[in-house]
Amino acid sequence: MKDRIIQIIQKEGLSNAEFAERIGVSVSSLSHIFNGRNNPSLDLVMRIHKACPYVNLNWLLYGEGQMEDKKPTGSAPDLFSQFSEEPKMAEKVAPVTAESRIESVIQPEIRYIEKPQPKITEIRIFFDNGTYEIFKPEK
């Protein structure tokens, strides 16, 4: 996957530091991935996709298909496009099942949800004599 990340950086025309800043990770995190010390996390993959929505997730995750997603961002999948084409003859064709049709039509939807930072409501300190103290921040 690191080779595919490097391709994205080159396509964007950014340095590693600029790309790390764009996706919101430290330069050292990116460096650890490039050096093979760490594997990319799902969070990193989603940050890359959020910063570069044209990137095909199947290509980024598995190396399958093309780097750029051919569909415009935000467009709904066309459920009937596969049925409007002329039938093509093939020598050895796998049987078409309802499951295979459904899998070829369904597109995953990715939503980015911003969550507010949690706030400390109280801190409890327990002592070895069985007592404790409660600290609450002023509001």
mmCIF file of N, CA and C in Angstrom:
data_model
loop_
_atom_site.group_PDB
_atom_site.id
_atom_site.type_symbol
_atom_site.label_atom_id
_atom_site.label_comp_id
_atom_site.label_asym_id
_atom_site.label_seq_id
_atom_site.Cartn_x
_atom_site.Cartn_y
_atom_site.Cartn_z
ATOM 1 N N MET A 1 0.822 -1.193 0.000
ATOM 2 C CA MET A 1 0.000 0.000 0.000
ATOM 3 C C MET A 1 0.863 1.253 0.000
ATOM 4 N N LYS A 2 2.068 1.159 0.563
ATOM 5 C CA LYS A 2 2.902 2.357 0.625
ATOM 6 C C LYS A 2 3.236 2.870 -0.763
ATOM 7 N N ASP A 3 3.387 1.962 -1.750
ATOM 8 C CA ASP A 3 3.654 2.397 -3.123
ATOM 9 C C ASP A 3 2.483 3.187 -3.680
ATOM 10 N N ARG A 4 1.266 2.784 -3.342
ATOM 11 C CA ARG A 4 0.087 3.502 -3.829
ATOM 12 C C ARG A 4 -0.023 4.873 -3.164
ATOM 13 N N ILE A 5 0.352 4.951 -1.887
ATOM 14 C CA ILE A 5 0.342 6.251 -1.204
ATOM 15 C C ILE A 5 1.362 7.184 -1.854
ATOM 16 N N ILE A 6 2.517 6.634 -2.189
ATOM 17 C CA ILE A 6 3.551 7.428 -2.861
ATOM 18 C C ILE A 6 3.043 7.929 -4.208
ATOM 19 N N GLN A 7 2.303 7.097 -4.950
ATOM 20 C CA GLN A 7 1.739 7.527 -6.238
ATOM 21 C C GLN A 7 0.781 8.699 -6.051
ATOM 22 N N ILE A 8 -0.021 8.653 -4.994
ATOM 23 C CA ILE A 8 -0.961 9.746 -4.726
ATOM 24 C C ILE A 8 -0.191 11.030 -4.422
ATOM 25 N N ILE A 9 0.857 10.914 -3.610
ATOM 26 C CA ILE A 9 1.668 12.082 -3.257
ATOM 27 C C ILE A 9 2.281 12.686 -4.517
ATOM 28 N N GLN A 10 2.781 11.836 -5.404
ATOM 29 C CA GLN A 10 3.381 12.320 -6.650
ATOM 30 C C GLN A 10 2.334 12.974 -7.540
ATOM 31 N N LYS A 11 1.145 12.380 -7.630
ATOM 32 C CA LYS A 11 0.085 12.953 -8.447
ATOM 33 C C LYS A 11 -0.323 14.327 -7.923
ATOM 34 N N GLU A 12 -0.373 14.466 -6.596
ATOM 35 C CA GLU A 12 -0.734 15.745 -5.986
ATOM 36 C C GLU A 12 0.399 16.764 -6.098
ATOM 37 N N GLY A 13 1.616 16.293 -6.371
ATOM 38 C CA GLY A 13 2.759 17.195 -6.487
ATOM 39 C C GLY A 13 3.178 17.785 -5.148
ATOM 40 N N LEU A 14 3.070 16.977 -4.091
ATOM 41 C CA LEU A 14 3.380 17.444 -2.741
ATOM 42 C C LEU A 14 4.602 16.728 -2.194
ATOM 43 N N SER A 15 5.233 17.346 -1.213
ATOM 44 C CA SER A 15 6.285 16.653 -0.477
ATOM 45 C C SER A 15 5.604 15.762 0.558
ATOM 46 N N ASN A 16 6.371 14.864 1.158
ATOM 47 C CA ASN A 16 5.802 13.995 2.197
ATOM 48 C C ASN A 16 5.245 14.824 3.355
ATOM 49 N N ALA A 17 5.955 15.893 3.729
ATOM 50 C CA ALA A 17 5.509 16.740 4.835
ATOM 51 C C ALA A 17 4.204 17.463 4.473
ATOM 52 N N GLU A 18 4.112 17.963 3.243
ATOM 53 C CA GLU A 18 2.890 18.653 2.820
ATOM 54 C C GLU A 18 1.704 17.697 2.780
ATOM 55 N N PHE A 19 1.951 16.470 2.295
ATOM 56 C CA PHE A 19 0.875 15.480 2.229
ATOM 57 C C PHE A 19 0.431 15.084 3.636
ATOM 58 N N ALA A 20 1.391 14.884 4.535
ATOM 59 C CA ALA A 20 1.062 14.535 5.917
ATOM 60 C C ALA A 20 0.211 15.632 6.554
ATOM 61 N N GLU A 21 0.571 16.885 6.293
ATOM 62 C CA GLU A 21 -0.215 17.997 6.832
ATOM 63 C C GLU A 21 -1.618 18.014 6.238
ATOM 64 N N ARG A 22 -1.726 17.737 4.944
ATOM 65 C CA ARG A 22 -3.033 17.760 4.280
ATOM 66 C C ARG A 22 -3.984 16.711 4.857
ATOM 67 N N ILE A 23 -3.455 15.511 5.150
ATOM 68 C CA ILE A 23 -4.335 14.455 5.667
ATOM 69 C C ILE A 23 -4.411 14.451 7.190
ATOM 70 N N GLY A 24 -3.634 15.323 7.831
ATOM 71 C CA GLY A 24 -3.739 15.479 9.282
ATOM 72 C C GLY A 24 -3.009 14.426 10.095
ATOM 73 N N VAL A 25 -1.851 13.972 9.607
ATOM 74 C CA VAL A 25 -1.026 13.046 10.386
ATOM 75 C C VAL A 25 0.375 13.625 10.506
ATOM 76 N N SER A 26 1.164 13.096 11.413
ATOM 77 C CA SER A 26 2.531 13.589 11.570
ATOM 78 C C SER A 26 3.417 13.032 10.458
ATOM 79 N N VAL A 27 4.461 13.747 10.168
ATOM 80 C CA VAL A 27 5.415 13.304 9.146
ATOM 81 C C VAL A 27 6.049 11.985 9.572
ATOM 82 N N SER A 28 6.303 11.833 10.887
ATOM 83 C CA SER A 28 6.927 10.590 11.362
ATOM 84 C C SER A 28 6.000 9.395 11.159
ATOM 85 N N SER A 29 4.676 9.584 11.298
ATOM 86 C CA SER A 29 3.736 8.485 11.049
ATOM 87 C C SER A 29 3.834 8.019 9.610
ATOM 88 N N LEU A 30 3.892 8.981 8.691
ATOM 89 C CA LEU A 30 4.020 8.648 7.276
ATOM 90 C C LEU A 30 5.363 7.981 7.005
ATOM 91 N N SER A 31 6.406 8.488 7.638
ATOM 92 C CA SER A 31 7.746 7.919 7.472
ATOM 93 C C SER A 31 7.808 6.472 7.962
ATOM 94 N N HIS A 32 7.145 6.181 9.080
ATOM 95 C CA HIS A 32 7.127 4.812 9.612
ATOM 96 C C HIS A 32 6.444 3.857 8.632
ATOM 97 N N ILE A 33 5.430 4.330 7.940
ATOM 98 C CA ILE A 33 4.751 3.492 6.943
ATOM 99 C C ILE A 33 5.674 3.248 5.763
ATOM 100 N N PHE A 34 6.342 4.299 5.285
ATOM 101 C CA PHE A 34 7.229 4.160 4.135
ATOM 102 C C PHE A 34 8.424 3.264 4.448
ATOM 103 N N ASN A 35 8.891 3.279 5.705
ATOM 104 C CA ASN A 35 10.036 2.451 6.098
ATOM 105 C C ASN A 35 9.638 1.025 6.461
ATOM 106 N N GLY A 36 8.336 0.736 6.480
ATOM 107 C CA GLY A 36 7.875 -0.611 6.794
ATOM 108 C C GLY A 36 7.751 -0.888 8.284
ATOM 109 N N ARG A 37 7.968 0.116 9.111
ATOM 110 C CA ARG A 37 7.858 -0.086 10.561
ATOM 111 C C ARG A 37 6.403 -0.289 10.972
ATOM 112 N N ASN A 38 5.494 0.480 10.369
ATOM 113 C CA ASN A 38 4.064 0.376 10.669
ATOM 114 C C ASN A 38 3.283 0.124 9.383
ATOM 115 N N ASN A 39 2.131 -0.516 9.540
ATOM 116 C CA ASN A 39 1.197 -0.658 8.426
ATOM 117 C C ASN A 39 0.194 0.478 8.491
ATOM 118 N N PRO A 40 -0.320 0.915 7.342
ATOM 119 C CA PRO A 40 -1.318 1.990 7.368
ATOM 120 C C PRO A 40 -2.590 1.537 8.093
ATOM 121 N N SER A 41 -3.156 2.403 8.895
ATOM 122 C CA SER A 41 -4.394 2.096 9.609
ATOM 123 C C SER A 41 -5.586 2.460 8.723
ATOM 124 N N LEU A 42 -6.754 1.978 9.119
ATOM 125 C CA LEU A 42 -7.975 2.340 8.403
ATOM 126 C C LEU A 42 -8.208 3.841 8.512
ATOM 127 N N ASP A 43 -7.871 4.424 9.663
ATOM 128 C CA ASP A 43 -8.011 5.862 9.839
ATOM 129 C C ASP A 43 -7.175 6.618 8.806
ATOM 130 N N LEU A 44 -5.943 6.177 8.561
ATOM 131 C CA LEU A 44 -5.090 6.823 7.576
ATOM 132 C C LEU A 44 -5.693 6.705 6.184
ATOM 133 N N VAL A 45 -6.202 5.520 5.850
ATOM 134 C CA VAL A 45 -6.824 5.308 4.536
ATOM 135 C C VAL A 45 -8.002 6.256 4.363
ATOM 136 N N MET A 46 -8.836 6.398 5.395
ATOM 137 C CA MET A 46 -10.001 7.270 5.298
ATOM 138 C C MET A 46 -9.584 8.741 5.214
ATOM 139 N N ARG A 47 -8.508 9.111 5.891
ATOM 140 C CA ARG A 47 -7.999 10.483 5.787
ATOM 141 C C ARG A 47 -7.510 10.772 4.368
ATOM 142 N N ILE A 48 -6.829 9.798 3.764
ATOM 143 C CA ILE A 48 -6.365 9.968 2.383
ATOM 144 C C ILE A 48 -7.568 10.125 1.461
ATOM 145 N N HIS A 49 -8.575 9.274 1.648
ATOM 146 C CA HIS A 49 -9.757 9.342 0.780
ATOM 147 C C HIS A 49 -10.524 10.644 0.969
ATOM 148 N N LYS A 50 -10.548 11.156 2.179
ATOM 149 C CA LYS A 50 -11.236 12.425 2.434
ATOM 150 C C LYS A 50 -10.482 13.577 1.770
ATOM 151 N N ALA A 51 -9.152 13.541 1.822
ATOM 152 C CA ALA A 51 -8.342 14.602 1.218
ATOM 153 C C ALA A 51 -8.282 14.481 -0.303
ATOM 154 N N CYS A 52 -8.378 13.262 -0.813
ATOM 155 C CA CYS A 52 -8.296 13.008 -2.260
ATOM 156 C C CYS A 52 -9.464 12.108 -2.663
ATOM 157 N N PRO A 53 -10.675 12.656 -2.759
ATOM 158 C CA PRO A 53 -11.853 11.815 -2.993
ATOM 159 C C PRO A 53 -11.880 11.118 -4.353
ATOM 160 N N TYR A 54 -11.018 11.527 -5.266
ATOM 161 C CA TYR A 54 -10.966 10.878 -6.575
ATOM 162 C C TYR A 54 -10.302 9.504 -6.502
ATOM 163 N N VAL A 55 -9.620 9.200 -5.396
ATOM 164 C CA VAL A 55 -8.892 7.935 -5.276
ATOM 165 C C VAL A 55 -9.881 6.787 -5.068
ATOM 166 N N ASN A 56 -9.741 5.765 -5.870
ATOM 167 C CA ASN A 56 -10.568 4.562 -5.798
ATOM 168 C C ASN A 56 -10.134 3.765 -4.562
ATOM 169 N N LEU A 57 -11.060 3.522 -3.642
ATOM 170 C CA LEU A 57 -10.717 2.808 -2.401
ATOM 171 C C LEU A 57 -10.250 1.378 -2.663
ATOM 172 N N ASN A 58 -10.825 0.693 -3.646
ATOM 173 C CA ASN A 58 -10.359 -0.661 -3.966
ATOM 174 C C ASN A 58 -8.909 -0.629 -4.424
ATOM 175 N N TRP A 59 -8.546 0.376 -5.186
ATOM 176 C CA TRP A 59 -7.158 0.506 -5.635
ATOM 177 C C TRP A 59 -6.253 0.796 -4.443
ATOM 178 N N LEU A 60 -6.673 1.721 -3.580
ATOM 179 C CA LEU A 60 -5.846 2.102 -2.440
ATOM 180 C C LEU A 60 -5.654 0.938 -1.476
ATOM 181 N N LEU A 61 -6.735 0.220 -1.158
ATOM 182 C CA LEU A 61 -6.660 -0.870 -0.186
ATOM 183 C C LEU A 61 -6.052 -2.145 -0.756
ATOM 184 N N TYR A 62 -6.478 -2.517 -1.968
ATOM 185 C CA TYR A 62 -6.116 -3.836 -2.508
ATOM 186 C C TYR A 62 -5.283 -3.792 -3.781
ATOM 187 N N GLY A 63 -5.106 -2.611 -4.367
ATOM 188 C CA GLY A 63 -4.364 -2.510 -5.618
ATOM 189 C C GLY A 63 -5.169 -2.958 -6.818
ATOM 190 N N GLU A 64 -6.502 -3.026 -6.681
ATOM 191 C CA GLU A 64 -7.370 -3.475 -7.768
ATOM 192 C C GLU A 64 -7.951 -2.284 -8.505
ATOM 193 N N GLY A 65 -8.002 -2.371 -9.842
ATOM 194 C CA GLY A 65 -8.604 -1.312 -10.643
ATOM 195 C C GLY A 65 -7.653 -0.159 -10.870
ATOM 196 N N GLN A 66 -8.234 0.975 -11.219
ATOM 197 C CA GLN A 66 -7.469 2.183 -11.516
ATOM 198 C C GLN A 66 -7.368 3.069 -10.278
ATOM 199 N N MET A 67 -6.365 3.936 -10.270
ATOM 200 C CA MET A 67 -6.173 4.829 -9.140
ATOM 201 C C MET A 67 -7.338 5.810 -9.007
ATOM 202 N N GLU A 68 -7.782 6.368 -10.107
ATOM 203 C CA GLU A 68 -8.842 7.364 -10.053
ATOM 204 C C GLU A 68 -10.192 6.712 -10.260
ATOM 205 N N ASP A 69 -11.109 7.080 -9.393
ATOM 206 C CA ASP A 69 -12.480 6.605 -9.508
ATOM 207 C C ASP A 69 -13.103 7.331 -10.688
ATOM 208 N N LYS A 70 -13.684 6.593 -11.624
ATOM 209 C CA LYS A 70 -14.237 7.189 -12.840
ATOM 210 C C LYS A 70 -15.549 7.912 -12.597
ATOM 211 N N LYS A 71 -16.251 7.579 -11.512
ATOM 212 C CA LYS A 71 -17.539 8.199 -11.231
ATOM 213 C C LYS A 71 -17.317 9.547 -10.581
ATOM 214 N N PRO A 72 -18.108 10.557 -10.953
ATOM 215 C CA PRO A 72 -17.986 11.843 -10.272
ATOM 216 C C PRO A 72 -18.358 11.692 -8.801
ATOM 217 N N THR A 73 -17.673 12.411 -7.935
ATOM 218 C CA THR A 73 -17.932 12.342 -6.503
ATOM 219 C C THR A 73 -19.344 12.817 -6.196
ATOM 220 N N GLY A 74 -20.038 12.044 -5.370
ATOM 221 C CA GLY A 74 -21.361 12.439 -4.939
ATOM 222 C C GLY A 74 -22.478 11.959 -5.841
ATOM 223 N N SER A 75 -22.158 11.287 -6.946
ATOM 224 C CA SER A 75 -23.231 10.827 -7.827
ATOM 225 C C SER A 75 -23.730 9.468 -7.360
ATOM 226 N N ALA A 76 -24.992 9.238 -7.552
ATOM 227 C CA ALA A 76 -25.588 7.965 -7.158
ATOM 228 C C ALA A 76 -25.242 6.911 -8.207
ATOM 229 N N PRO A 77 -25.057 5.657 -7.813
ATOM 230 C CA PRO A 77 -24.758 4.622 -8.786
ATOM 231 C C PRO A 77 -25.944 4.387 -9.707
ATOM 232 N N ASP A 78 -25.641 4.126 -10.968
ATOM 233 C CA ASP A 78 -26.687 3.838 -11.943
ATOM 234 C C ASP A 78 -26.965 2.344 -11.884
ATOM 235 N N LEU A 79 -28.106 1.979 -11.314
ATOM 236 C CA LEU A 79 -28.423 0.579 -11.075
ATOM 237 C C LEU A 79 -28.742 -0.195 -12.351
ATOM 238 N N PHE A 80 -29.153 0.510 -13.407
ATOM 239 C CA PHE A 80 -29.606 -0.189 -14.602
ATOM 240 C C PHE A 80 -28.632 -0.099 -15.763
ATOM 241 N N SER A 81 -27.483 0.537 -15.578
ATOM 242 C CA SER A 81 -26.541 0.702 -16.688
ATOM 243 C C SER A 81 -26.027 -0.640 -17.196
ATOM 244 N N GLN A 82 -25.847 -1.616 -16.321
ATOM 245 C CA GLN A 82 -25.328 -2.898 -16.769
ATOM 246 C C GLN A 82 -26.337 -3.672 -17.617
ATOM 247 N N PHE A 83 -27.608 -3.330 -17.533
ATOM 248 C CA PHE A 83 -28.623 -4.054 -18.287
ATOM 249 C C PHE A 83 -28.970 -3.381 -19.608
ATOM 250 N N SER A 84 -28.495 -2.127 -19.818
ATOM 251 C CA SER A 84 -28.851 -1.408 -21.028
ATOM 252 C C SER A 84 -27.903 -1.700 -22.182
ATOM 253 N N GLU A 85 -26.768 -2.328 -21.922
ATOM 254 C CA GLU A 85 -25.806 -2.620 -22.974
ATOM 255 C C GLU A 85 -26.252 -3.830 -23.802
ATOM 256 N N GLU A 86 -25.706 -3.901 -25.003
ATOM 257 C CA GLU A 86 -25.966 -5.055 -25.857
ATOM 258 C C GLU A 86 -25.312 -6.279 -25.226
ATOM 259 N N PRO A 87 -25.944 -7.448 -25.316
ATOM 260 C CA PRO A 87 -25.316 -8.642 -24.758
ATOM 261 C C PRO A 87 -24.047 -8.997 -25.525
ATOM 262 N N LYS A 88 -23.043 -9.442 -24.808
ATOM 263 C CA LYS A 88 -21.769 -9.820 -25.419
ATOM 264 C C LYS A 88 -21.587 -11.325 -25.272
ATOM 265 N N MET A 89 -21.017 -11.927 -26.284
ATOM 266 C CA MET A 89 -20.781 -13.371 -26.268
ATOM 267 C C MET A 89 -19.399 -13.636 -25.688
ATOM 268 N N ALA A 90 -19.311 -14.603 -24.835
ATOM 269 C CA ALA A 90 -18.033 -15.017 -24.258
ATOM 270 C C ALA A 90 -17.973 -16.532 -24.281
ATOM 271 N N GLU A 91 -16.760 -17.057 -24.346
ATOM 272 C CA GLU A 91 -16.628 -18.513 -24.431
ATOM 273 C C GLU A 91 -16.990 -19.181 -23.112
ATOM 274 N N LYS A 92 -16.304 -18.837 -22.059
ATOM 275 C CA LYS A 92 -16.565 -19.457 -20.760
ATOM 276 C C LYS A 92 -17.099 -18.388 -19.822
ATOM 277 N N VAL A 93 -18.360 -18.458 -19.512
ATOM 278 C CA VAL A 93 -18.998 -17.468 -18.667
ATOM 279 C C VAL A 93 -19.457 -18.145 -17.390
ATOM 280 N N ALA A 94 -19.146 -17.502 -16.273
ATOM 281 C CA ALA A 94 -19.607 -18.031 -14.995
ATOM 282 C C ALA A 94 -21.113 -17.815 -14.901
ATOM 283 N N PRO A 95 -21.829 -18.724 -14.268
ATOM 284 C CA PRO A 95 -23.283 -18.540 -14.151
ATOM 285 C C PRO A 95 -23.603 -17.285 -13.345
ATOM 286 N N VAL A 96 -24.623 -16.572 -13.798
ATOM 287 C CA VAL A 96 -25.040 -15.350 -13.127
ATOM 288 C C VAL A 96 -26.091 -15.710 -12.084
ATOM 289 N N THR A 97 -25.814 -15.322 -10.860
ATOM 290 C CA THR A 97 -26.755 -15.587 -9.775
ATOM 291 C C THR A 97 -27.285 -14.252 -9.263
ATOM 292 N N ALA A 98 -28.338 -14.318 -8.497
ATOM 293 C CA ALA A 98 -28.902 -13.093 -7.918
ATOM 294 C C ALA A 98 -27.869 -12.421 -7.018
ATOM 295 N N GLU A 99 -27.092 -13.220 -6.281
ATOM 296 C CA GLU A 99 -26.088 -12.650 -5.393
ATOM 297 C C GLU A 99 -25.010 -11.914 -6.172
ATOM 298 N N SER A 100 -24.561 -12.488 -7.297
ATOM 299 C CA SER A 100 -23.509 -11.827 -8.067
ATOM 300 C C SER A 100 -24.015 -10.540 -8.698
ATOM 301 N N ARG A 101 -25.282 -10.499 -9.102
ATOM 302 C CA ARG A 101 -25.850 -9.253 -9.642
ATOM 303 C C ARG A 101 -25.921 -8.185 -8.558
ATOM 304 N N ILE A 102 -26.365 -8.571 -7.377
ATOM 305 C CA ILE A 102 -26.481 -7.607 -6.279
ATOM 306 C C ILE A 102 -25.109 -7.061 -5.916
ATOM 307 N N GLU A 103 -24.104 -7.931 -5.809
ATOM 308 C CA GLU A 103 -22.761 -7.495 -5.447
ATOM 309 C C GLU A 103 -22.192 -6.541 -6.480
ATOM 310 N N SER A 104 -22.510 -6.751 -7.766
ATOM 311 C CA SER A 104 -21.952 -5.887 -8.803
ATOM 312 C C SER A 104 -22.660 -4.546 -8.863
ATOM 313 N N VAL A 105 -23.852 -4.426 -8.294
ATOM 314 C CA VAL A 105 -24.620 -3.189 -8.359
ATOM 315 C C VAL A 105 -24.431 -2.334 -7.117
ATOM 316 N N ILE A 106 -24.306 -2.934 -5.953
ATOM 317 C CA ILE A 106 -24.227 -2.196 -4.696
ATOM 318 C C ILE A 106 -22.864 -1.519 -4.579
ATOM 319 N N GLN A 107 -22.883 -0.236 -4.290
ATOM 320 C CA GLN A 107 -21.658 0.531 -4.085
ATOM 321 C C GLN A 107 -21.607 0.943 -2.620
ATOM 322 N N PRO A 108 -20.440 0.830 -1.986
ATOM 323 C CA PRO A 108 -20.364 1.239 -0.585
ATOM 324 C C PRO A 108 -20.502 2.756 -0.461
ATOM 325 N N GLU A 109 -21.115 3.205 0.610
ATOM 326 C CA GLU A 109 -21.261 4.633 0.875
ATOM 327 C C GLU A 109 -20.425 4.972 2.089
ATOM 328 N N ILE A 110 -19.617 5.994 1.953
ATOM 329 C CA ILE A 110 -18.731 6.386 3.036
ATOM 330 C C ILE A 110 -19.197 7.739 3.545
ATOM 331 N N ARG A 111 -19.428 7.820 4.857
ATOM 332 C CA ARG A 111 -19.845 9.078 5.469
ATOM 333 C C ARG A 111 -18.806 9.461 6.506
ATOM 334 N N TYR A 112 -18.446 10.717 6.488
ATOM 335 C CA TYR A 112 -17.528 11.247 7.478
ATOM 336 C C TYR A 112 -18.347 12.022 8.496
ATOM 337 N N ILE A 113 -18.281 11.605 9.748
ATOM 338 C CA ILE A 113 -19.073 12.227 10.800
ATOM 339 C C ILE A 113 -18.119 12.918 11.770
ATOM 340 N N GLU A 114 -18.339 14.211 11.932
ATOM 341 C CA GLU A 114 -17.532 14.978 12.876
ATOM 342 C C GLU A 114 -18.113 14.780 14.272
ATOM 343 N N LYS A 115 -17.296 14.350 15.213
ATOM 344 C CA LYS A 115 -17.744 14.138 16.580
ATOM 345 C C LYS A 115 -17.089 15.183 17.475
ATOM 346 N N PRO A 116 -17.858 15.780 18.391
ATOM 347 C CA PRO A 116 -17.259 16.764 19.297
ATOM 348 C C PRO A 116 -16.305 16.079 20.274
ATOM 349 N N GLN A 117 -15.308 16.828 20.724
ATOM 350 C CA GLN A 117 -14.348 16.294 21.685
ATOM 351 C C GLN A 117 -15.054 16.043 23.019
ATOM 352 N N PRO A 118 -14.782 14.909 23.678
ATOM 353 C CA PRO A 118 -15.390 14.658 24.989
ATOM 354 C C PRO A 118 -14.794 15.612 26.036
ATOM 355 N N LYS A 119 -15.604 15.937 27.031
ATOM 356 C CA LYS A 119 -15.174 16.831 28.099
ATOM 357 C C LYS A 119 -15.145 16.062 29.408
ATOM 358 N N ILE A 120 -14.189 16.397 30.263
ATOM 359 C CA ILE A 120 -14.071 15.762 31.573
ATOM 360 C C ILE A 120 -15.172 16.304 32.473
ATOM 361 N N THR A 121 -15.944 15.407 33.070
ATOM 362 C CA THR A 121 -17.018 15.835 33.969
ATOM 363 C C THR A 121 -16.616 15.695 35.431
ATOM 364 N N GLU A 122 -15.772 14.685 35.730
ATOM 365 C CA GLU A 122 -15.268 14.554 37.095
ATOM 366 C C GLU A 122 -14.086 13.600 37.118
ATOM 367 N N ILE A 123 -13.255 13.766 38.124
ATOM 368 C CA ILE A 123 -12.106 12.889 38.342
ATOM 369 C C ILE A 123 -12.211 12.372 39.766
ATOM 370 N N ARG A 124 -12.068 11.060 39.939
ATOM 371 C CA ARG A 124 -12.123 10.458 41.277
ATOM 372 C C ARG A 124 -10.763 9.829 41.572
ATOM 373 N N ILE A 125 -10.258 10.123 42.758
ATOM 374 C CA ILE A 125 -8.989 9.551 43.202
ATOM 375 C C ILE A 125 -9.281 8.687 44.422
ATOM 376 N N PHE A 126 -8.936 7.415 44.341
ATOM 377 C CA PHE A 126 -9.163 6.469 45.438
ATOM 378 C C PHE A 126 -7.851 6.252 46.180
ATOM 379 N N PHE A 127 -7.940 6.286 47.520
ATOM 380 C CA PHE A 127 -6.773 6.099 48.360
ATOM 381 C C PHE A 127 -6.785 4.702 48.962
ATOM 382 N N ASP A 128 -5.607 4.245 49.415
ATOM 383 C CA ASP A 128 -5.491 2.886 49.942
ATOM 384 C C ASP A 128 -6.211 2.694 51.277
ATOM 385 N N ASN A 129 -6.616 3.770 51.935
ATOM 386 C CA ASN A 129 -7.361 3.637 53.193
ATOM 387 C C ASN A 129 -8.878 3.559 52.959
ATOM 388 N N GLY A 130 -9.313 3.432 51.711
ATOM 389 C CA GLY A 130 -10.726 3.266 51.402
ATOM 390 C C GLY A 130 -11.469 4.567 51.163
ATOM 391 N N THR A 131 -10.791 5.709 51.279
ATOM 392 C CA THR A 131 -11.451 6.986 51.019
ATOM 393 C C THR A 131 -11.184 7.422 49.587
ATOM 394 N N TYR A 132 -11.926 8.430 49.157
ATOM 395 C CA TYR A 132 -11.710 8.965 47.820
ATOM 396 C C TYR A 132 -12.090 10.433 47.790
ATOM 397 N N GLU A 133 -11.601 11.128 46.780
ATOM 398 C CA GLU A 133 -11.946 12.535 46.568
ATOM 399 C C GLU A 133 -12.457 12.685 45.145
ATOM 400 N N ILE A 134 -13.428 13.592 44.985
ATOM 401 C CA ILE A 134 -14.006 13.871 43.677
ATOM 402 C C ILE A 134 -13.632 15.297 43.279
ATOM 403 N N PHE A 135 -13.107 15.440 42.078
ATOM 404 C CA PHE A 135 -12.762 16.745 41.544
ATOM 405 C C PHE A 135 -13.634 16.991 40.314
ATOM 406 N N LYS A 136 -14.324 18.142 40.289
ATOM 407 C CA LYS A 136 -15.166 18.511 39.150
ATOM 408 C C LYS A 136 -14.678 19.841 38.601
ATOM 409 N N PRO A 137 -14.533 19.944 37.277
ATOM 410 C CA PRO A 137 -14.085 21.229 36.717
ATOM 411 C C PRO A 137 -15.168 22.288 36.865
ATOM 412 N N GLU A 138 -14.721 23.531 36.990
ATOM 413 C CA GLU A 138 -15.661 24.629 37.082
ATOM 414 C C GLU A 138 -16.257 24.884 35.705
ATOM 415 N N LYS A 139 -17.529 25.218 35.684
ATOM 416 C CA LYS A 139 -18.186 25.400 34.385
ATOM 417 C C LYS A 139 -18.259 26.826 33.998
#
